[in-house]
Coordinates of C-alpha atoms in Angstrom, one line a residue:
X1 CA 55.4 71.9 97.8
X2 CA 57.9 73.6 95.5
X3 CA 59.0 72.6 92.0
X4 CA 62.5 73.0 90.6
X5 CA 63.1 76.5 89.4
X6 CA 65.1 75.8 86.2
X7 CA 61.9 75.1 84.3
X8 CA 62.2 74.6 80.6
X9 CA 60.6 77.4 78.6
X10 CA 59.5 75.4 75.6
X11 CA 56.1 73.8 75.3
X12 CA 55.6 70.4 73.7
X13 CA 52.2 68.8 73.1
X14 CA 50.7 65.7 71.6
X15 CA 51.5 67.2 68.2
X16 CA 55.1 66.1 68.6
X17 CA 56.1 65.0 65.1
X18 CA 56.5 61.3 65.6
X19 CA 53.1 61.0 67.4
X20 CA 51.0 63.5 65.5
X21 CA 49.4 61.2 62.9
X22 CA 45.7 60.9 63.1
X23 CA 45.0 63.9 65.3
X24 CA 42.5 66.4 64.0
X25 CA 41.9 69.7 65.6
X26 CA 39.2 71.9 64.1
X27 CA 37.5 75.1 64.8
X28 CA 33.7 75.0 64.6
X29 CA 32.6 78.4 63.5
X30 CA 33.8 81.7 62.3
X31 CA 32.6 85.2 63.1
X32 CA 33.8 86.6 59.8
X33 CA 30.9 88.1 57.8
X34 CA 30.1 86.7 54.4
X35 CA 31.2 88.8 51.4
X36 CA 28.2 90.4 49.8
X37 CA 27.3 89.6 46.2
X38 CA 29.8 86.8 46.1
X39 CA 28.5 83.9 43.9
X40 CA 27.8 80.7 45.7
X41 CA 30.0 77.7 44.9
X42 CA 28.5 75.4 42.3
X43 CA 28.1 72.3 44.4
X44 CA 25.4 70.1 45.8
X45 CA 26.9 70.1 49.3
X46 CA 26.3 72.8 51.8
X47 CA 28.0 76.1 51.0
X48 CA 30.6 77.2 53.6
X49 CA 29.2 80.0 55.7
X50 CA 31.3 82.7 57.3
X51 CA 28.2 83.6 59.4
X52 CA 27.7 80.4 61.2
X53 CA 27.2 82.2 64.5
X54 CA 24.4 84.4 63.0
X55 CA 20.9 83.3 64.2
X56 CA 19.3 80.8 61.9
X57 CA 16.3 78.5 62.1
X58 CA 15.5 77.5 65.7
X59 CA 16.6 73.9 66.4
X60 CA 15.9 71.7 69.4
X61 CA 18.9 69.8 70.7
X62 CA 18.6 67.0 73.3
X63 CA 21.6 66.6 75.7
X64 CA 22.2 63.7 77.9
X65 CA 25.3 63.1 80.0
X66 CA 26.5 61.0 83.0
X67 CA 26.1 62.0 86.6
X68 CA 28.5 64.8 87.6
X69 CA 30.3 62.8 90.3
X70 CA 33.7 64.0 89.1
X71 CA 34.9 67.5 88.6
X72 CA 35.6 67.0 84.9
X73 CA 32.2 65.5 84.3
X74 CA 30.5 68.4 86.1
X75 CA 32.4 70.8 83.8
X76 CA 31.4 68.9 80.7
X77 CA 27.7 69.1 81.6
X78 CA 27.9 72.8 82.6
X79 CA 29.8 73.8 79.5
X80 CA 27.2 72.2 77.2
X81 CA 24.4 74.1 78.9
X82 CA 26.4 77.4 78.8
X83 CA 27.2 77.0 75.2
X84 CA 23.6 76.4 74.2
X85 CA 22.6 79.6 76.0
X86 CA 24.8 81.6 73.7
X87 CA 22.6 80.9 70.7
X88 CA 19.1 82.3 70.5
X89 CA 18.3 79.8 67.8
X90 CA 19.0 76.8 70.1
X91 CA 16.4 75.2 72.4
X92 CA 18.2 72.8 74.7
X93 CA 16.4 70.0 76.3
X94 CA 18.6 68.5 79.1
X95 CA 18.0 65.1 80.5
X96 CA 18.8 64.4 84.1
X97 CA 22.4 63.4 84.5
X98 CA 22.7 59.7 85.3
X99 CA 25.2 56.8 85.5
X100 CA 22.3 54.3 84.9
X101 CA 22.6 53.1 81.3
X102 CA 19.0 52.0 81.2
X103 CA 17.8 55.3 82.3
X104 CA 19.9 57.1 79.8
X105 CA 18.5 54.8 77.1
X106 CA 15.0 55.8 78.0
X107 CA 16.0 59.5 77.9
X108 CA 17.2 59.1 74.3
X109 CA 14.0 57.3 73.5
X110 CA 12.1 60.3 74.8
X111 CA 14.2 62.6 72.6
X112 CA 13.4 60.4 69.6
X113 CA 9.7 60.4 70.4
X114 CA 9.7 64.2 70.8
X115 CA 11.4 64.5 67.4
X116 CA 14.3 66.7 68.4
X117 CA 16.5 68.1 65.7
X118 CA 19.8 66.7 67.1
X119 CA 21.1 64.8 70.1
X120 CA 24.4 65.4 71.9
X121 CA 25.2 62.3 74.0
X122 CA 28.0 61.6 76.4
X123 CA 27.1 58.0 77.2
X124 CA 27.5 56.5 80.6
X125 CA 28.6 53.4 78.6
X126 CA 29.3 53.6 74.9
X127 CA 28.5 50.0 74.1
X128 CA 25.2 50.0 76.0
X129 CA 24.0 53.2 74.4
X130 CA 24.9 52.2 70.8
X131 CA 21.6 50.6 69.9
X132 CA 19.4 53.5 71.0
X133 CA 21.7 56.0 69.3
X134 CA 21.5 54.0 66.1
X135 CA 17.7 54.2 66.4
X136 CA 18.0 58.0 66.6
X137 CA 20.1 58.1 63.5
X138 CA 17.7 55.8 61.7
X139 CA 14.9 58.3 62.6
X140 CA 16.8 61.0 60.9
X141 CA 18.1 62.7 64.1
X142 CA 21.9 63.4 63.9
X143 CA 23.7 62.2 67.0
X144 CA 26.9 63.8 68.3
X145 CA 28.8 61.3 70.3
X146 CA 31.0 62.8 73.0
X147 CA 34.1 61.3 74.8
X148 CA 33.0 57.7 75.1
X149 CA 32.6 56.0 71.7
X150 CA 29.8 53.9 70.5
X151 CA 30.4 50.3 69.2
X152 CA 29.6 51.2 65.6
X153 CA 30.1 54.3 63.5
X154 CA 26.4 54.0 62.4
X155 CA 25.4 55.3 65.9
X156 CA 26.6 58.8 65.4
X157 CA 26.9 61.4 62.7
X158 CA 29.9 63.0 64.4
X159 CA 32.2 61.9 67.2
X160 CA 34.2 64.4 69.3
X161 CA 36.9 63.1 71.6
X162 CA 39.6 64.1 73.9
X163 CA 43.0 62.5 73.2
X164 CA 43.9 60.0 75.9
X165 CA 46.8 58.6 74.1
X166 CA 47.9 62.2 73.3
X167 CA 47.8 63.1 77.0
X168 CA 50.3 60.4 77.7
X169 CA 52.5 61.5 74.7
X170 CA 52.4 65.1 76.0
X171 CA 53.3 64.1 79.5
X172 CA 56.1 61.8 78.4
X173 CA 57.5 64.3 75.9
X174 CA 57.5 67.0 78.6
X175 CA 59.2 64.6 81.0
X176 CA 61.9 64.0 78.4
X177 CA 62.3 67.7 78.1
X178 CA 62.6 68.1 81.8
X179 CA 65.3 65.4 81.9
X180 CA 67.3 67.0 79.1
X181 CA 67.0 70.6 80.2
X182 CA 67.9 69.8 83.8
X183 CA 70.6 67.4 83.1
X184 CA 69.1 64.6 85.2
X185 CA 71.3 61.5 85.0
X186 CA 69.5 58.2 85.3
X187 CA 66.1 59.8 86.2
X188 CA 63.5 58.0 88.3
X189 CA 60.2 58.5 86.6
X190 CA 56.9 57.5 88.3
X191 CA 53.3 57.2 87.1
X192 CA 50.1 57.4 89.1
X193 CA 47.4 56.0 86.7
X194 CA 43.7 55.9 86.9
X195 CA 41.6 52.7 86.8
X196 CA 43.7 50.2 84.9
X197 CA 40.8 48.3 83.4
X198 CA 39.6 51.3 81.5
X199 CA 40.7 51.8 77.9
X200 CA 41.3 55.5 78.6
X201 CA 43.9 54.7 81.3
X202 CA 45.5 52.1 79.1
X203 CA 45.8 54.7 76.3
X204 CA 47.3 57.3 78.6
X205 CA 49.8 54.9 79.9
X206 CA 50.8 53.6 76.5
X207 CA 51.3 57.2 75.2
X208 CA 53.4 58.0 78.2
X209 CA 55.6 54.9 77.7
X210 CA 55.9 55.5 74.0
X211 CA 57.0 59.1 74.4
X212 CA 59.5 58.1 77.1
X213 CA 60.9 55.4 74.9
X214 CA 61.7 58.0 72.3
X215 CA 64.2 59.7 74.6
X216 CA 65.5 56.4 76.1
X217 CA 63.5 56.6 79.4
X218 CA 61.1 54.2 81.1
X219 CA 58.6 54.3 84.0
X220 CA 60.4 53.1 87.1
X221 CA 57.5 53.1 89.5
X222 CA 53.8 52.8 88.8
X223 CA 50.6 52.7 90.8
X224 CA 47.0 52.8 89.8
X225 CA 44.3 54.8 91.6
X226 CA 40.5 55.1 90.9
X227 CA 40.0 58.7 89.9
X228 CA 39.0 59.7 93.4
X229 CA 40.7 61.9 96.0
X230 CA 40.9 59.0 98.5
X231 CA 42.4 56.5 96.2
X232 CA 44.9 59.2 94.9
X233 CA 46.1 59.8 98.4
X234 CA 46.4 56.1 99.2
X235 CA 48.2 55.1 96.1
X236 CA 50.5 58.1 96.1
X237 CA 51.5 57.3 99.7
X238 CA 52.3 53.7 98.6
X239 CA 54.4 55.1 95.7
X240 CA 56.4 57.4 98.0
X241 CA 57.1 54.5 100.4
X242 CA 58.4 52.3 97.5
X243 CA 60.6 55.0 96.0
X244 CA 62.8 57.0 98.3
X245 CA 64.0 59.2 95.4
X246 CA 61.8 60.3 92.4
X247 CA 62.7 62.9 89.7
X248 CA 59.4 63.1 87.8
X249 CA 55.8 62.0 88.7
X250 CA 52.9 62.0 86.2
X251 CA 49.5 61.7 87.7
X252 CA 46.8 61.0 85.2
X253 CA 43.9 62.9 86.8
X254 CA 43.7 66.2 88.6
X255 CA 40.6 65.2 90.6
X256 CA 42.5 62.2 92.2
X257 CA 45.5 64.7 92.2
X258 CA 43.9 66.5 95.2
X259 CA 44.7 63.3 97.2
X260 CA 48.0 62.8 95.5
X261 CA 49.2 66.2 96.5
X262 CA 48.0 65.6 100.0
X263 CA 50.1 62.5 100.2
X264 CA 53.1 64.5 99.0
X265 CA 52.5 67.2 101.6
X266 CA 52.0 64.6 104.4
X267 CA 55.3 62.9 103.5
X268 CA 57.2 66.2 103.1
X269 CA 58.3 65.1 99.6
X270 CA 59.0 67.8 97.0
X271 CA 62.1 66.7 95.2
X272 CA 60.3 65.8 92.0
X273 CA 58.6 67.6 89.1
X274 CA 54.9 67.0 89.5
X275 CA 52.8 66.8 86.3
X276 CA 49.1 66.4 86.4
X277 CA 46.3 65.5 84.0
X278 CA 43.0 66.8 82.7
X279 CA 43.4 70.5 83.6
X280 CA 41.6 71.3 86.8
X281 CA 41.5 74.9 88.1
X282 CA 43.1 73.9 91.4
X283 CA 46.0 72.3 89.5
X284 CA 46.4 75.4 87.5
X285 CA 46.5 77.5 90.7
X286 CA 49.2 75.2 92.1
X287 CA 51.2 75.9 88.9
X288 CA 50.7 79.6 89.5
X289 CA 51.9 79.2 93.1
X290 CA 55.0 77.1 92.1
X291 CA 53.6 73.9 93.8
X292 CA 53.2 72.0 90.6
X293 CA 55.1 71.8 87.3
X294 CA 52.4 71.3 84.7
X295 CA 49.1 69.6 83.9
X296 CA 48.1 68.0 80.6
X297 CA 44.7 69.2 79.3
X298 CA 41.8 66.8 78.6
X299 CA 39.3 69.4 77.4
X300 CA 36.1 69.7 79.4
X301 CA 34.7 71.6 76.5
X302 CA 33.9 68.5 74.5
X303 CA 30.2 68.6 75.0
X304 CA 30.1 72.4 74.4
X305 CA 31.8 71.7 71.0
X306 CA 29.2 69.0 70.6
X307 CA 26.4 71.5 71.0
X308 CA 28.0 73.7 68.3
X309 CA 28.3 70.8 65.9
X310 CA 24.8 69.6 66.6
X311 CA 23.5 73.1 65.8
X312 CA 25.4 73.2 62.5
X313 CA 24.1 69.7 61.6
X314 CA 20.5 70.5 62.5
X315 CA 20.7 73.8 60.5
X316 CA 22.3 72.0 57.5
X317 CA 25.4 74.1 57.7
X318 CA 29.0 73.2 57.2
X319 CA 32.2 74.3 59.0
X320 CA 33.4 77.7 57.6
X321 CA 37.0 77.1 58.5
X322 CA 37.3 74.0 56.3
X323 CA 37.5 73.7 52.6
X324 CA 35.5 70.5 52.8
X325 CA 32.2 72.0 53.9
X326 CA 30.7 69.0 55.7
X327 CA 31.0 68.7 59.4
X328 CA 33.7 66.1 60.0
X329 CA 32.7 62.6 61.2
X330 CA 35.4 62.6 63.8
X331 CA 37.3 65.3 65.7
X332 CA 40.0 64.6 68.2
X333 CA 41.0 67.6 70.4
X334 CA 44.6 68.4 71.3
X335 CA 46.2 67.6 74.7
X336 CA 48.5 70.6 75.4
X337 CA 50.9 71.0 78.2
X338 CA 49.8 73.8 80.6
X339 CA 52.6 75.2 82.7
X340 CA 53.7 78.5 84.1
X341 CA 54.3 80.0 80.7
X342 CA 50.6 79.6 79.5
X343 CA 48.5 78.9 82.6
X344 CA 46.8 82.3 82.4
X345 CA 45.5 81.4 79.0
X346 CA 44.0 78.0 80.1
X347 CA 42.8 78.9 83.6
X348 CA 39.3 80.0 82.4
X349 CA 38.9 76.4 81.0
X350 CA 39.8 74.8 84.4
X351 CA 37.2 72.9 86.3
X352 CA 37.0 72.7 90.1
X353 CA 37.9 69.4 91.6

């Protein structure tokens, strides 16, 4: 598959002005050394530390995540373990990955009984894990909630999320840019969603629709797959049969995108700009090879960031890059567009589908 060669050179992300409210992107630590003999701020809160990466008191962090039955989930689990290994003052206890909420509850109960210093939890189901996470918090163990939110803010000290709505905004804003820069009159825009019953899919679709509306466009053809290669191929084939001409296609998920692209190849269709979602390594290689226009990042580093935040919380440290020294209660990561202009920068973060 080839993509059109008159690619726009500007990059737009979910930070587009009309949609940027509420997003918080923060850096966890700084490697800048602390100035010697500088008086500490007169405050009862933690003093900001420029040496957050310097070894401190050893802390025990429990990590539990869902079964790695999807490339993105595997990358999340792997990144958490790899991040913990960077710190000699972190002892990571990793529970067996599972999609069984009851088993995950028992894993958190074990962490509580062991008296770990902090817990990083990507729940298989946020609502079902809320009660046990709240018990951990009540026991004085800070919980870092990753990706799938609990039902109450009392269940976590900090929540770190990707931006599903922002993914849709980035994809839609980039589609608008493609339309403008290529002078496409009456463009046909298609969408291959994930599982429609999931809030994350609904958020991605809503962001896409809102961004398109801002430039006077709409989704003309839409199908929903199931985040699997097989469903991606099936639904993409259905889409191609229903629409003999398409100008832009946004596929929500690069794992199901393997099947989506196979359907494109099988049908010999390459007249459209193909935009993906999540940021897989294979999608980025397709971008390098000119077989895909772009992908929208949904960072697989969320749990790794969770490990960093848990370490700071357990060591009673703040975030050195913020004036407010406390670790924030909520962090939403950006959803940037990755295309030929910046793919080399993001490829190391890509996960294998």
